[in-house]
mmCIF file of C-alpha atoms in Angstrom:
data_model
loop_
_atom_site.group_PDB
_atom_site.id
_atom_site.type_symbol
_atom_site.label_atom_id
_atom_site.label_comp_id
_atom_site.label_asym_id
_atom_site.label_seq_id
_atom_site.Cartn_x
_atom_site.Cartn_y
_atom_site.Cartn_z
ATOM 1 C CA MET A 26 11.465 -16.523 -44.314
ATOM 2 C CA SER A 27 11.936 -18.623 -47.446
ATOM 3 C CA LYS A 28 14.285 -17.233 -50.070
ATOM 4 C CA TYR A 29 12.490 -18.868 -53.000
ATOM 5 C CA LYS A 30 8.883 -19.686 -53.879
ATOM 6 C CA SER A 31 9.548 -23.277 -54.971
ATOM 7 C CA ASP A 32 10.159 -26.065 -52.456
ATOM 8 C CA PHE A 33 13.029 -27.495 -54.468
ATOM 9 C CA LEU A 34 15.189 -24.380 -54.546
ATOM 10 C CA ASN A 35 14.502 -23.720 -50.861
ATOM 11 C CA ILE A 36 15.603 -27.252 -49.954
ATOM 12 C CA LEU A 37 18.783 -26.916 -51.998
ATOM 13 C CA ASP A 38 19.497 -23.503 -50.529
ATOM 14 C CA GLU A 39 19.228 -24.518 -46.877
ATOM 15 C CA ARG A 40 21.238 -27.684 -47.476
ATOM 16 C CA GLY A 41 24.100 -25.933 -49.266
ATOM 17 C CA PHE A 42 23.595 -27.230 -52.794
ATOM 18 C CA ILE A 43 23.402 -23.950 -54.712
ATOM 19 C CA HIS A 44 26.411 -22.338 -56.393
ATOM 20 C CA GLN A 45 25.208 -20.854 -59.708
ATOM 21 C CA CYS A 46 22.023 -20.689 -61.744
ATOM 22 C CA SER A 47 21.505 -19.238 -65.202
ATOM 23 C CA ASP A 48 18.251 -17.521 -64.114
ATOM 24 C CA PHE A 49 17.029 -18.015 -60.543
ATOM 25 C CA ASP A 50 13.777 -16.050 -60.790
ATOM 26 C CA THR A 51 12.509 -17.670 -63.977
ATOM 27 C CA LEU A 52 13.479 -21.154 -62.846
ATOM 28 C CA ASP A 53 11.783 -20.580 -59.484
ATOM 29 C CA ALA A 54 8.563 -19.606 -61.276
ATOM 30 C CA LYS A 55 8.824 -22.514 -63.727
ATOM 31 C CA LEU A 56 9.042 -25.011 -60.875
ATOM 32 C CA LEU A 57 5.660 -23.747 -59.600
ATOM 33 C CA GLU A 58 3.917 -24.400 -62.925
ATOM 34 C CA GLY A 59 3.814 -28.178 -62.502
ATOM 35 C CA VAL A 60 6.046 -31.235 -62.784
ATOM 36 C CA GLN A 61 9.375 -30.464 -64.452
ATOM 37 C CA SER A 62 12.234 -32.756 -65.368
ATOM 38 C CA ALA A 63 15.907 -32.200 -64.608
ATOM 39 C CA TYR A 64 18.915 -34.332 -65.356
ATOM 40 C CA ILE A 65 22.494 -34.958 -64.360
ATOM 41 C CA GLY A 66 24.979 -36.866 -66.479
ATOM 42 C CA PHE A 67 27.055 -39.710 -65.042
ATOM 43 C CA ASP A 68 30.028 -41.569 -66.442
ATOM 44 C CA ALA A 69 29.820 -45.286 -67.135
ATOM 45 C CA THR A 70 33.535 -45.832 -66.604
ATOM 46 C CA ALA A 71 33.190 -48.237 -63.641
ATOM 47 C CA GLN A 72 30.615 -50.640 -62.186
ATOM 48 C CA SER A 73 29.838 -48.206 -59.397
ATOM 49 C CA LEU A 74 29.568 -44.517 -58.691
ATOM 50 C CA HIS A 75 31.492 -43.091 -55.745
ATOM 51 C CA VAL A 76 31.089 -40.493 -53.007
ATOM 52 C CA GLY A 77 32.168 -37.802 -55.456
ATOM 53 C CA ASN A 78 28.900 -38.434 -57.338
ATOM 54 C CA LEU A 79 26.734 -38.115 -54.232
ATOM 55 C CA THR A 80 26.116 -34.377 -54.529
ATOM 56 C CA GLY A 81 24.465 -34.888 -57.923
ATOM 57 C CA ILE A 82 22.498 -37.904 -56.724
ATOM 58 C CA MET A 83 21.187 -35.992 -53.725
ATOM 59 C CA MET A 84 20.151 -33.055 -55.924
ATOM 60 C CA LEU A 85 18.070 -35.495 -57.978
ATOM 61 C CA TYR A 86 16.745 -37.092 -54.775
ATOM 62 C CA TRP A 87 15.439 -33.765 -53.476
ATOM 63 C CA PHE A 88 14.100 -32.888 -56.937
ATOM 64 C CA GLN A 89 11.943 -36.019 -56.795
ATOM 65 C CA GLN A 90 10.930 -35.385 -53.182
ATOM 66 C CA ALA A 91 9.749 -31.914 -54.256
ATOM 67 C CA GLY A 92 7.360 -33.508 -56.764
ATOM 68 C CA HIS A 93 9.401 -33.420 -59.970
ATOM 69 C CA LYS A 94 10.883 -35.983 -62.361
ATOM 70 C CA PRO A 95 14.625 -36.726 -62.124
ATOM 71 C CA ILE A 96 16.518 -38.112 -65.107
ATOM 72 C CA THR A 97 19.790 -39.990 -64.718
ATOM 73 C CA LEU A 98 21.636 -39.639 -68.005
ATOM 74 C CA MET A 99 24.228 -42.360 -68.450
ATOM 75 C CA GLY A 100 27.126 -41.464 -70.703
ATOM 76 C CA GLY A 101 27.091 -44.647 -72.753
ATOM 77 C CA GLY A 102 28.167 -42.608 -75.772
ATOM 78 C CA THR A 103 30.406 -40.013 -74.143
ATOM 79 C CA SER A 104 32.143 -42.689 -72.035
ATOM 80 C CA LYS A 105 33.626 -43.908 -75.311
ATOM 81 C CA ILE A 106 35.378 -40.554 -75.595
ATOM 82 C CA GLY A 107 36.247 -39.262 -72.136
ATOM 83 C CA ASP A 108 35.788 -35.704 -70.963
ATOM 84 C CA PRO A 109 38.679 -33.236 -70.850
ATOM 85 C CA SER A 110 39.744 -33.026 -67.231
ATOM 86 C CA PHE A 111 42.519 -31.347 -65.283
ATOM 87 C CA LYS A 112 44.529 -34.583 -65.561
ATOM 88 C CA ASP A 113 47.214 -34.788 -68.206
ATOM 89 C CA GLU A 114 46.254 -38.280 -69.324
ATOM 90 C CA GLN A 115 43.426 -39.141 -71.681
ATOM 91 C CA ARG A 116 40.954 -41.682 -70.345
ATOM 92 C CA GLN A 117 41.282 -45.289 -71.424
ATOM 93 C CA LEU A 118 38.637 -46.081 -74.037
ATOM 94 C CA MET A 119 36.073 -48.859 -73.419
ATOM 95 C CA ASP A 120 33.937 -51.068 -75.632
ATOM 96 C CA ASP A 121 30.107 -51.185 -75.709
ATOM 97 C CA ASP A 122 29.799 -54.408 -73.676
ATOM 98 C CA THR A 123 31.878 -53.019 -70.813
ATOM 99 C CA ILE A 124 29.957 -49.740 -70.801
ATOM 100 C CA ASN A 125 26.530 -51.453 -70.842
ATOM 101 C CA THR A 126 27.559 -53.783 -68.003
ATOM 102 C CA ASN A 127 28.699 -50.787 -65.973
ATOM 103 C CA ILE A 128 25.390 -48.969 -66.570
ATOM 104 C CA LYS A 129 23.337 -51.943 -65.361
ATOM 105 C CA HIS A 130 25.424 -52.282 -62.197
ATOM 106 C CA ILE A 131 25.204 -48.554 -61.473
ATOM 107 C CA LYS A 132 21.407 -48.529 -61.705
ATOM 108 C CA ASP A 133 20.987 -51.693 -59.628
ATOM 109 C CA THR A 134 23.505 -50.907 -56.894
ATOM 110 C CA CYS A 135 23.590 -47.100 -56.732
ATOM 111 C CA PHE A 136 20.612 -45.196 -58.139
ATOM 112 C CA ASN A 137 17.928 -47.602 -56.917
ATOM 113 C CA GLN A 138 18.965 -46.838 -53.346
ATOM 114 C CA PHE A 139 18.189 -43.128 -53.750
ATOM 115 C CA LEU A 140 15.600 -42.731 -56.529
ATOM 116 C CA LYS A 141 12.263 -44.337 -57.345
ATOM 117 C CA TYR A 142 12.105 -45.481 -60.959
ATOM 118 C CA GLY A 143 8.968 -46.456 -62.864
ATOM 119 C CA ASP A 144 6.195 -45.168 -65.110
ATOM 120 C CA GLY A 145 4.759 -42.558 -62.751
ATOM 121 C CA LYS A 146 4.754 -38.857 -63.531
ATOM 122 C CA THR A 147 7.455 -38.104 -60.963
ATOM 123 C CA ASN A 148 9.272 -41.438 -61.156
ATOM 124 C CA ALA A 149 12.904 -41.335 -62.199
ATOM 125 C CA LEU A 150 13.969 -42.167 -65.726
ATOM 126 C CA MET A 151 17.332 -43.542 -66.832
ATOM 127 C CA VAL A 152 18.499 -42.523 -70.305
ATOM 128 C CA ASN A 153 21.618 -43.507 -72.254
ATOM 129 C CA ASN A 154 23.089 -40.847 -74.550
ATOM 130 C CA ASN A 155 24.409 -43.581 -76.807
ATOM 131 C CA ASP A 156 20.788 -43.888 -78.045
ATOM 132 C CA TRP A 157 21.263 -40.717 -80.088
ATOM 133 C CA LEU A 158 25.020 -40.187 -80.289
ATOM 134 C CA ASP A 159 25.730 -43.567 -81.872
ATOM 135 C CA ASP A 160 23.567 -42.816 -84.917
ATOM 136 C CA LEU A 161 24.868 -39.330 -85.643
ATOM 137 C CA LYS A 162 26.338 -38.698 -89.072
ATOM 138 C CA TYR A 163 29.489 -36.714 -88.475
ATOM 139 C CA LEU A 164 29.199 -34.269 -91.382
ATOM 140 C CA ASP A 165 25.514 -33.647 -90.735
ATOM 141 C CA PHE A 166 26.195 -33.058 -87.053
ATOM 142 C CA LEU A 167 29.010 -30.597 -87.760
ATOM 143 C CA ARG A 168 26.828 -28.698 -90.216
ATOM 144 C CA ASP A 169 23.741 -28.575 -88.008
ATOM 145 C CA TYR A 170 25.306 -28.025 -84.579
ATOM 146 C CA GLY A 171 29.048 -27.439 -84.820
ATOM 147 C CA ARG A 172 28.510 -23.893 -86.033
ATOM 148 C CA TYR A 173 27.019 -22.946 -82.652
ATOM 149 C CA PHE A 174 30.234 -23.740 -80.739
ATOM 150 C CA THR A 175 33.184 -21.355 -80.929
ATOM 151 C CA ILE A 176 36.732 -22.483 -80.270
ATOM 152 C CA ASN A 177 37.371 -19.098 -78.654
ATOM 153 C CA ARG A 178 34.912 -19.889 -75.899
ATOM 154 C CA MET A 179 35.773 -23.561 -75.504
ATOM 155 C CA ILE A 180 39.472 -22.923 -74.847
ATOM 156 C CA GLY A 181 38.419 -20.547 -72.073
ATOM 157 C CA PHE A 182 37.017 -23.387 -69.944
ATOM 158 C CA ASP A 183 39.240 -24.139 -66.945
ATOM 159 C CA SER A 184 39.693 -27.830 -67.798
ATOM 160 C CA VAL A 185 40.943 -26.970 -71.290
ATOM 161 C CA LYS A 186 42.922 -23.892 -70.264
ATOM 162 C CA THR A 187 44.845 -25.846 -67.624
ATOM 163 C CA ARG A 188 45.840 -28.566 -70.086
ATOM 164 C CA LEU A 189 46.990 -25.995 -72.635
ATOM 165 C CA GLU A 190 48.985 -24.086 -70.038
ATOM 166 C CA ARG A 191 50.762 -27.309 -69.109
ATOM 167 C CA GLU A 192 51.324 -27.979 -72.804
ATOM 168 C CA SER A 193 49.667 -31.384 -72.268
ATOM 169 C CA PRO A 194 48.187 -33.061 -75.354
ATOM 170 C CA LEU A 195 44.439 -32.427 -75.711
ATOM 171 C CA SER A 196 42.992 -34.657 -78.392
ATOM 172 C CA LEU A 197 40.180 -33.771 -80.781
ATOM 173 C CA LEU A 198 38.360 -36.767 -79.282
ATOM 174 C CA GLU A 199 38.270 -35.122 -75.858
ATOM 175 C CA PHE A 200 37.499 -31.686 -77.284
ATOM 176 C CA ASN A 201 34.385 -33.136 -78.909
ATOM 177 C CA TYR A 202 33.091 -34.165 -75.480
ATOM 178 C CA MET A 203 31.985 -30.606 -74.750
ATOM 179 C CA VAL A 204 29.958 -30.500 -77.950
ATOM 180 C CA MET A 205 28.392 -33.882 -77.182
ATOM 181 C CA GLN A 206 27.351 -32.765 -73.688
ATOM 182 C CA GLY A 207 25.683 -29.644 -75.052
ATOM 183 C CA TYR A 208 23.849 -31.761 -77.608
ATOM 184 C CA ASP A 209 22.644 -34.124 -74.851
ATOM 185 C CA PHE A 210 20.723 -31.264 -73.254
ATOM 186 C CA LEU A 211 19.047 -30.395 -76.560
ATOM 187 C CA GLU A 212 18.058 -34.050 -77.132
ATOM 188 C CA LEU A 213 16.578 -34.402 -73.642
ATOM 189 C CA TYR A 214 14.597 -31.214 -74.159
ATOM 190 C CA ARG A 215 13.229 -32.529 -77.458
ATOM 191 C CA ARG A 216 12.510 -36.054 -76.191
ATOM 192 C CA HIS A 217 11.337 -35.408 -72.629
ATOM 193 C CA GLY A 218 10.772 -31.658 -72.302
ATOM 194 C CA THR A 219 13.706 -31.450 -69.901
ATOM 195 C CA LEU A 220 14.456 -27.852 -68.937
ATOM 196 C CA ILE A 221 17.142 -28.190 -66.261
ATOM 197 C CA GLN A 222 20.641 -29.620 -66.186
ATOM 198 C CA MET A 223 22.347 -29.832 -62.809
ATOM 199 C CA GLY A 224 25.884 -30.704 -61.786
ATOM 200 C CA GLY A 225 28.971 -29.627 -59.927
ATOM 201 C CA SER A 226 30.372 -26.127 -60.329
ATOM 202 C CA ASP A 227 33.211 -27.512 -62.471
ATOM 203 C CA GLN A 228 30.575 -28.433 -65.093
ATOM 204 C CA TRP A 229 29.207 -24.894 -65.455
ATOM 205 C CA GLY A 230 30.776 -24.244 -68.854
ATOM 206 C CA ASN A 231 29.581 -27.552 -70.311
ATOM 207 C CA ILE A 232 26.045 -27.013 -69.001
ATOM 208 C CA ILE A 233 25.880 -23.471 -70.351
ATOM 209 C CA ASN A 234 26.864 -24.896 -73.758
ATOM 210 C CA GLY A 235 23.607 -26.868 -73.682
ATOM 211 C CA VAL A 236 21.559 -23.894 -72.502
ATOM 212 C CA ASP A 237 22.901 -21.803 -75.396
ATOM 213 C CA LEU A 238 22.421 -24.594 -77.946
ATOM 214 C CA GLY A 239 18.780 -25.066 -76.922
ATOM 215 C CA HIS A 240 18.147 -21.349 -77.333
ATOM 216 C CA LYS A 241 19.888 -21.085 -80.715
ATOM 217 C CA CYS A 242 18.355 -24.238 -82.231
ATOM 218 C CA ASP A 243 14.841 -24.388 -80.735
ATOM 219 C CA ARG A 244 14.366 -21.013 -79.033
ATOM 220 C CA ALA A 245 14.023 -23.016 -75.801
ATOM 221 C CA GLN A 246 14.630 -21.499 -72.385
ATOM 222 C CA LEU A 247 16.767 -24.034 -70.559
ATOM 223 C CA PHE A 248 18.374 -23.695 -67.145
ATOM 224 C CA ALA A 249 21.767 -24.449 -65.621
ATOM 225 C CA LEU A 250 22.013 -25.123 -61.879
ATOM 226 C CA THR A 251 25.256 -26.093 -60.155
ATOM 227 C CA ALA A 252 26.382 -27.016 -56.647
ATOM 228 C CA PRO A 253 29.664 -26.040 -54.976
ATOM 229 C CA LEU A 254 32.361 -28.682 -55.263
ATOM 230 C CA LEU A 255 33.070 -30.414 -51.986
ATOM 231 C CA THR A 256 36.689 -30.465 -50.894
ATOM 232 C CA THR A 257 38.388 -31.539 -47.696
ATOM 233 C CA PRO A 258 40.041 -28.873 -45.504
ATOM 234 C CA ASP A 259 43.381 -29.594 -47.226
ATOM 235 C CA GLY A 260 41.840 -28.851 -50.629
ATOM 236 C CA LYS A 261 41.417 -32.407 -51.933
ATOM 237 C CA LYS A 262 38.249 -33.644 -53.641
ATOM 238 C CA MET A 263 35.961 -35.637 -51.386
ATOM 239 C CA GLY A 264 35.515 -39.325 -52.117
ATOM 240 C CA LYS A 265 39.130 -40.429 -52.284
ATOM 241 C CA THR A 266 41.153 -42.246 -49.647
ATOM 242 C CA GLU A 267 44.656 -43.653 -49.579
ATOM 243 C CA SER A 268 43.235 -47.031 -50.614
ATOM 244 C CA GLY A 269 41.131 -45.647 -53.491
ATOM 245 C CA ALA A 270 37.630 -44.408 -54.282
ATOM 246 C CA VAL A 271 34.790 -44.619 -51.756
ATOM 247 C CA TRP A 272 32.384 -46.680 -53.881
ATOM 248 C CA LEU A 273 28.599 -46.729 -53.407
ATOM 249 C CA ASN A 274 28.346 -50.382 -54.486
ATOM 250 C CA ALA A 275 28.464 -52.699 -51.454
ATOM 251 C CA ASP A 276 30.288 -55.334 -53.511
ATOM 252 C CA MET A 277 33.137 -52.886 -54.128
ATOM 253 C CA LEU A 278 33.223 -51.329 -50.658
ATOM 254 C CA LYS A 279 31.706 -52.972 -47.598
ATOM 255 C CA PRO A 280 29.009 -50.983 -45.784
ATOM 256 C CA TYR A 281 31.225 -51.057 -42.687
ATOM 257 C CA ASP A 282 34.045 -49.318 -44.582
ATOM 258 C CA TYR A 283 31.530 -46.862 -46.016
ATOM 259 C CA TYR A 284 30.297 -46.135 -42.480
ATOM 260 C CA GLN A 285 33.881 -45.627 -41.280
ATOM 261 C CA TYR A 286 34.587 -43.172 -44.092
ATOM 262 C CA TRP A 287 31.875 -40.846 -42.786
ATOM 263 C CA ARG A 288 32.729 -41.543 -39.146
ATOM 264 C CA ASN A 289 36.286 -40.323 -39.726
ATOM 265 C CA VAL A 290 35.652 -37.095 -41.647
ATOM 266 C CA ASP A 291 37.275 -33.879 -40.473
ATOM 267 C CA ASP A 292 35.385 -32.105 -37.679
ATOM 268 C CA ALA A 293 35.112 -28.961 -39.804
ATOM 269 C CA MET A 294 33.081 -30.820 -42.445
ATOM 270 C CA VAL A 295 30.423 -32.412 -40.256
ATOM 271 C CA SER A 296 27.864 -29.626 -40.621
ATOM 272 C CA THR A 297 28.170 -29.496 -44.420
ATOM 273 C CA LEU A 298 27.972 -33.274 -44.766
ATOM 274 C CA LEU A 299 24.948 -33.610 -42.497
ATOM 275 C CA ARG A 300 23.093 -31.104 -44.667
ATOM 276 C CA ARG A 301 24.115 -32.639 -47.971
ATOM 277 C CA PHE A 302 24.220 -36.367 -47.383
ATOM 278 C CA THR A 303 21.488 -37.137 -44.861
ATOM 279 C CA VAL A 304 17.736 -36.626 -45.024
ATOM 280 C CA LEU A 305 17.460 -35.555 -41.398
ATOM 281 C CA SER A 306 15.245 -32.549 -40.772
ATOM 282 C CA MET A 307 16.976 -29.197 -40.579
ATOM 283 C CA ASP A 308 15.929 -28.901 -36.927
ATOM 284 C CA GLU A 309 17.760 -32.146 -36.104
ATOM 285 C CA ILE A 310 20.794 -31.074 -38.104
ATOM 286 C CA LYS A 311 20.997 -27.712 -36.341
ATOM 287 C CA LYS A 312 20.999 -29.466 -32.946
ATOM 288 C CA LEU A 313 23.908 -31.640 -34.088
ATOM 289 C CA GLU A 314 25.724 -28.613 -35.502
ATOM 290 C CA ALA A 315 25.617 -26.994 -32.070
ATOM 291 C CA LEU A 316 27.715 -29.789 -30.514
ATOM 292 C CA GLU A 317 31.267 -28.804 -29.626
ATOM 293 C CA GLY A 318 34.509 -30.413 -28.518
ATOM 294 C CA ALA A 319 34.409 -34.171 -27.962
ATOM 295 C CA GLU A 320 30.640 -34.164 -28.518
ATOM 296 C CA ILE A 321 31.259 -33.676 -32.255
ATOM 297 C CA ASN A 322 31.982 -37.419 -32.293
ATOM 298 C CA GLU A 323 28.310 -38.023 -31.542
ATOM 299 C CA ALA A 324 27.376 -35.951 -34.595
ATOM 300 C CA LYS A 325 29.841 -37.983 -36.663
ATOM 301 C CA LYS A 326 28.184 -41.212 -35.537
ATOM 302 C CA VAL A 327 24.805 -39.863 -36.636
ATOM 303 C CA LEU A 328 26.283 -38.761 -39.955
ATOM 304 C CA ALA A 329 27.873 -42.162 -40.546
ATOM 305 C CA PHE A 330 24.673 -44.017 -39.666
ATOM 306 C CA GLU A 331 22.358 -41.826 -41.738
ATOM 307 C CA ALA A 332 24.657 -41.742 -44.784
ATOM 308 C CA THR A 333 25.067 -45.529 -44.677
ATOM 309 C CA LYS A 334 21.333 -46.037 -44.186
ATOM 310 C CA LEU A 335 20.586 -43.893 -47.231
ATOM 311 C CA CYS A 336 23.059 -45.765 -49.444
ATOM 312 C CA HIS A 337 22.863 -49.339 -48.131
ATOM 313 C CA GLY A 338 19.681 -49.583 -46.084
ATOM 314 C CA GLU A 339 18.864 -49.493 -42.375
ATOM 315 C CA SER A 340 19.933 -53.078 -41.670
ATOM 316 C CA ALA A 341 23.415 -52.520 -43.095
ATOM 317 C CA ALA A 342 23.718 -49.242 -41.196
ATOM 318 C CA ASN A 343 22.770 -50.970 -37.934
ATOM 319 C CA ASP A 344 25.309 -53.739 -38.552
ATOM 320 C CA ALA A 345 28.064 -51.234 -39.318
ATOM 321 C CA GLN A 346 27.221 -49.198 -36.238
ATOM 322 C CA GLU A 347 27.284 -52.295 -34.015
ATOM 323 C CA THR A 348 30.590 -53.464 -35.468
ATOM 324 C CA ALA A 349 32.137 -50.032 -34.922
ATOM 325 C CA ALA A 350 30.925 -50.010 -31.311
ATOM 326 C CA LYS A 351 32.476 -53.441 -30.696
ATOM 327 C CA VAL A 352 35.807 -52.450 -32.208
ATOM 328 C CA PHE A 353 36.218 -48.980 -30.754
ATOM 329 C CA GLU A 354 34.166 -48.963 -27.579
ATOM 330 C CA GLN A 355 34.241 -52.591 -26.410
ATOM 331 C CA GLY A 356 37.602 -53.661 -27.821
ATOM 332 C CA SER A 357 36.244 -56.722 -29.688
ATOM 333 C CA VAL A 358 35.840 -57.365 -33.410
ATOM 334 C CA GLY A 359 32.988 -58.165 -35.765
ATOM 335 C CA ASP A 360 32.525 -60.085 -38.998
ATOM 336 C CA ASP A 361 32.107 -56.880 -41.004
ATOM 337 C CA LEU A 362 35.697 -55.738 -40.544
ATOM 338 C CA PRO A 363 37.786 -55.895 -43.736
ATOM 339 C CA SER A 364 39.462 -59.290 -43.841
ATOM 340 C CA ILE A 365 41.677 -61.526 -45.947
ATOM 341 C CA GLU A 366 41.951 -65.312 -45.918
ATOM 342 C CA ILE A 367 45.263 -67.156 -46.122
ATOM 343 C CA ASP A 368 46.402 -70.776 -46.097
ATOM 344 C CA ALA A 369 47.248 -72.271 -42.720
ATOM 345 C CA ALA A 370 50.541 -73.527 -44.160
ATOM 346 C CA ARG A 371 51.581 -70.010 -45.187
ATOM 347 C CA LEU A 372 50.778 -68.652 -41.736
ATOM 348 C CA GLY A 373 52.717 -71.488 -40.151
ATOM 349 C CA LYS A 374 55.878 -70.335 -41.952
ATOM 350 C CA GLY A 375 55.367 -66.762 -40.739
ATOM 351 C CA ILE A 376 54.304 -63.728 -42.785
ATOM 352 C CA SER A 377 55.909 -60.309 -42.671
ATOM 353 C CA VAL A 378 53.759 -57.682 -40.937
ATOM 354 C CA ILE A 379 54.751 -55.267 -43.692
ATOM 355 C CA ASP A 380 53.328 -57.618 -46.339
ATOM 356 C CA LEU A 381 50.120 -58.122 -44.370
ATOM 357 C CA LEU A 382 49.544 -54.388 -43.891
ATOM 358 C CA VAL A 383 49.677 -53.989 -47.671
ATOM 359 C CA GLU A 384 47.575 -57.104 -48.422
ATOM 360 C CA THR A 385 44.800 -55.999 -46.060
ATOM 361 C CA GLY A 386 44.770 -52.486 -47.506
ATOM 362 C CA LEU A 387 45.809 -50.884 -44.225
ATOM 363 C CA ALA A 388 48.853 -49.502 -46.048
ATOM 364 C CA SER A 389 49.060 -48.612 -49.716
ATOM 365 C CA SER A 390 52.703 -49.663 -50.085
ATOM 366 C CA LYS A 391 55.551 -51.311 -48.197
ATOM 367 C CA GLY A 392 57.082 -47.884 -47.711
ATOM 368 C CA GLU A 393 53.930 -46.648 -46.026
ATOM 369 C CA ALA A 394 53.836 -49.812 -43.893
ATOM 370 C CA ARG A 395 57.408 -49.204 -42.723
ATOM 371 C CA ARG A 396 56.581 -45.606 -41.824
ATOM 372 C CA LEU A 397 53.529 -46.824 -39.932
ATOM 373 C CA ILE A 398 55.636 -49.259 -37.906
ATOM 374 C CA LYS A 399 58.330 -46.665 -37.267
ATOM 375 C CA GLY A 400 55.717 -44.219 -36.024
ATOM 376 C CA GLY A 401 54.233 -46.785 -33.627
ATOM 377 C CA GLY A 402 50.879 -46.996 -35.415
ATOM 378 C CA ALA A 403 50.997 -50.649 -36.490
ATOM 379 C CA LYS A 404 49.547 -53.249 -34.138
ATOM 380 C CA VAL A 405 48.952 -56.999 -34.104
ATOM 381 C CA ASN A 406 46.135 -58.069 -31.780
ATOM 382 C CA ASP A 407 46.311 -54.574 -30.233
ATOM 383 C CA ASN A 408 50.030 -54.949 -29.434
ATOM 384 C CA LYS A 409 52.415 -52.453 -31.038
ATOM 385 C CA VAL A 410 54.704 -53.805 -33.741
ATOM 386 C CA GLU A 411 58.217 -53.071 -32.511
ATOM 387 C CA ALA A 412 60.360 -53.921 -35.546
ATOM 388 C CA GLU A 413 60.070 -53.789 -39.333
ATOM 389 C CA ASP A 414 61.081 -57.451 -39.655
ATOM 390 C CA GLN A 415 58.378 -58.673 -37.276
ATOM 391 C CA SER A 416 56.174 -61.454 -38.629
ATOM 392 C CA VAL A 417 52.830 -63.033 -37.841
ATOM 393 C CA SER A 418 52.474 -66.809 -37.462
ATOM 394 C CA THR A 419 50.136 -69.489 -36.113
ATOM 395 C CA PRO A 420 50.694 -68.687 -32.402
ATOM 396 C CA ASP A 421 49.269 -65.196 -33.061
ATOM 397 C CA LEU A 422 45.808 -66.623 -33.803
ATOM 398 C CA THR A 423 43.250 -65.673 -31.148
ATOM 399 C CA ALA A 424 40.837 -68.117 -29.558
ATOM 400 C CA ASP A 425 38.343 -67.119 -32.277
ATOM 401 C CA ASN A 426 40.871 -68.111 -34.981
ATOM 402 C CA TYR A 427 41.810 -64.692 -36.376
ATOM 403 C CA VAL A 428 44.637 -62.163 -36.172
ATOM 404 C CA LYS A 429 43.659 -58.510 -35.809
ATOM 405 C CA LEU A 430 45.839 -55.978 -37.631
ATOM 406 C CA SER A 431 45.586 -52.241 -36.942
ATOM 407 C CA ALA A 432 46.890 -49.073 -38.542
ATOM 408 C CA GLY A 433 46.432 -46.311 -36.005
ATOM 409 C CA LYS A 434 43.319 -46.142 -33.845
ATOM 410 C CA LYS A 435 40.693 -46.198 -36.583
ATOM 411 C CA LYS A 436 41.741 -48.693 -39.268
ATOM 412 C CA HIS A 437 41.542 -52.422 -38.594
ATOM 413 C CA ALA A 438 41.455 -55.675 -40.567
ATOM 414 C CA LEU A 439 41.275 -59.362 -39.802
ATOM 415 C CA LEU A 440 43.514 -62.177 -40.985
ATOM 416 C CA LYS A 441 41.579 -65.449 -41.168
ATOM 417 C CA ILE A 442 42.484 -69.032 -42.058
ATOM 418 C CA LYS A 443 40.927 -70.475 -45.197
ATOM 419 C CA ASN A 444 38.430 -73.246 -44.411
#
């Protein structure tokens, strides 16, 4: 039996997206009245979003599938400031040109894969908060809106409290971010009738700021809806690897590497990830969840394929799947493996395996490369590297003119000669 009356909340519930809501019953009823709009804010601090943003993107995806209008709010204005986080460092500030370039790339390479934009009633809309924040007069803004925000409450937010407890500097610039985010919600309500802001559970305080501001300024009933943060079994945020962020832009992370990220997730996370990051039916997901032991690998393959298909398209997912099968099941290699090109002359002189492990990204540092070799996990053309001073040279080239480097059983890269 369904827990909610609205399709959207039922979908989120069965797929594990619901953590908190400011008023479940009223929101559930509001969603039955007709098309509503909801938004999530995204930083414009890079030319791509990453796996850590996928929960929000999928919430908007299902919102649109349920017959509503999703809004992707780009922080063109707030990206100039930087939000207060649990990190001790303030974000590096960016200029308008960099921010606008990032926004264009994010829409073209990330959002367009998941959401349908256009003029239709339920088509997605991209909005930039710089459109209203850039023209604000500081004194007018403080007078009209600053009085609704109390310092007492703001220093109670976890992100602020943690910084203060560490005695880390928290600038006025960053503190203003919380006020700006609350004001964004009010502006979207006034401009587009937006009633819902969604996000991760760590954004609850910021979202509630907007709910309260809408009520105090316009007597509007706005809603906050958050999803549980996804962490790995060791407590780390999802979306990070030893080599960096897992980007959604194929130019920043090859679809094969994206596929391998999902293929190598911890067994304990497979069920959660299938529900959140694929669009398989719940019946199919439950069958995969029932797999045990070595059969969990089959569920991981489905997860990797479906997640890659959703982000990069079916053709890229097929290519990644075929490459993975060649590497791991047939022992051969494919063109989609990470690779670097070097001069033939350099290879002829011999190159340290340690240097190559770092250059290919198979190790994040020379120290890690040495540990990999010492532990027996480094291989050249599937042969174990026996010594730290071992090098690779021209005789190591295979008949297909490459050298295969491996770090453990799951990470591989190719060394190719420049044409």
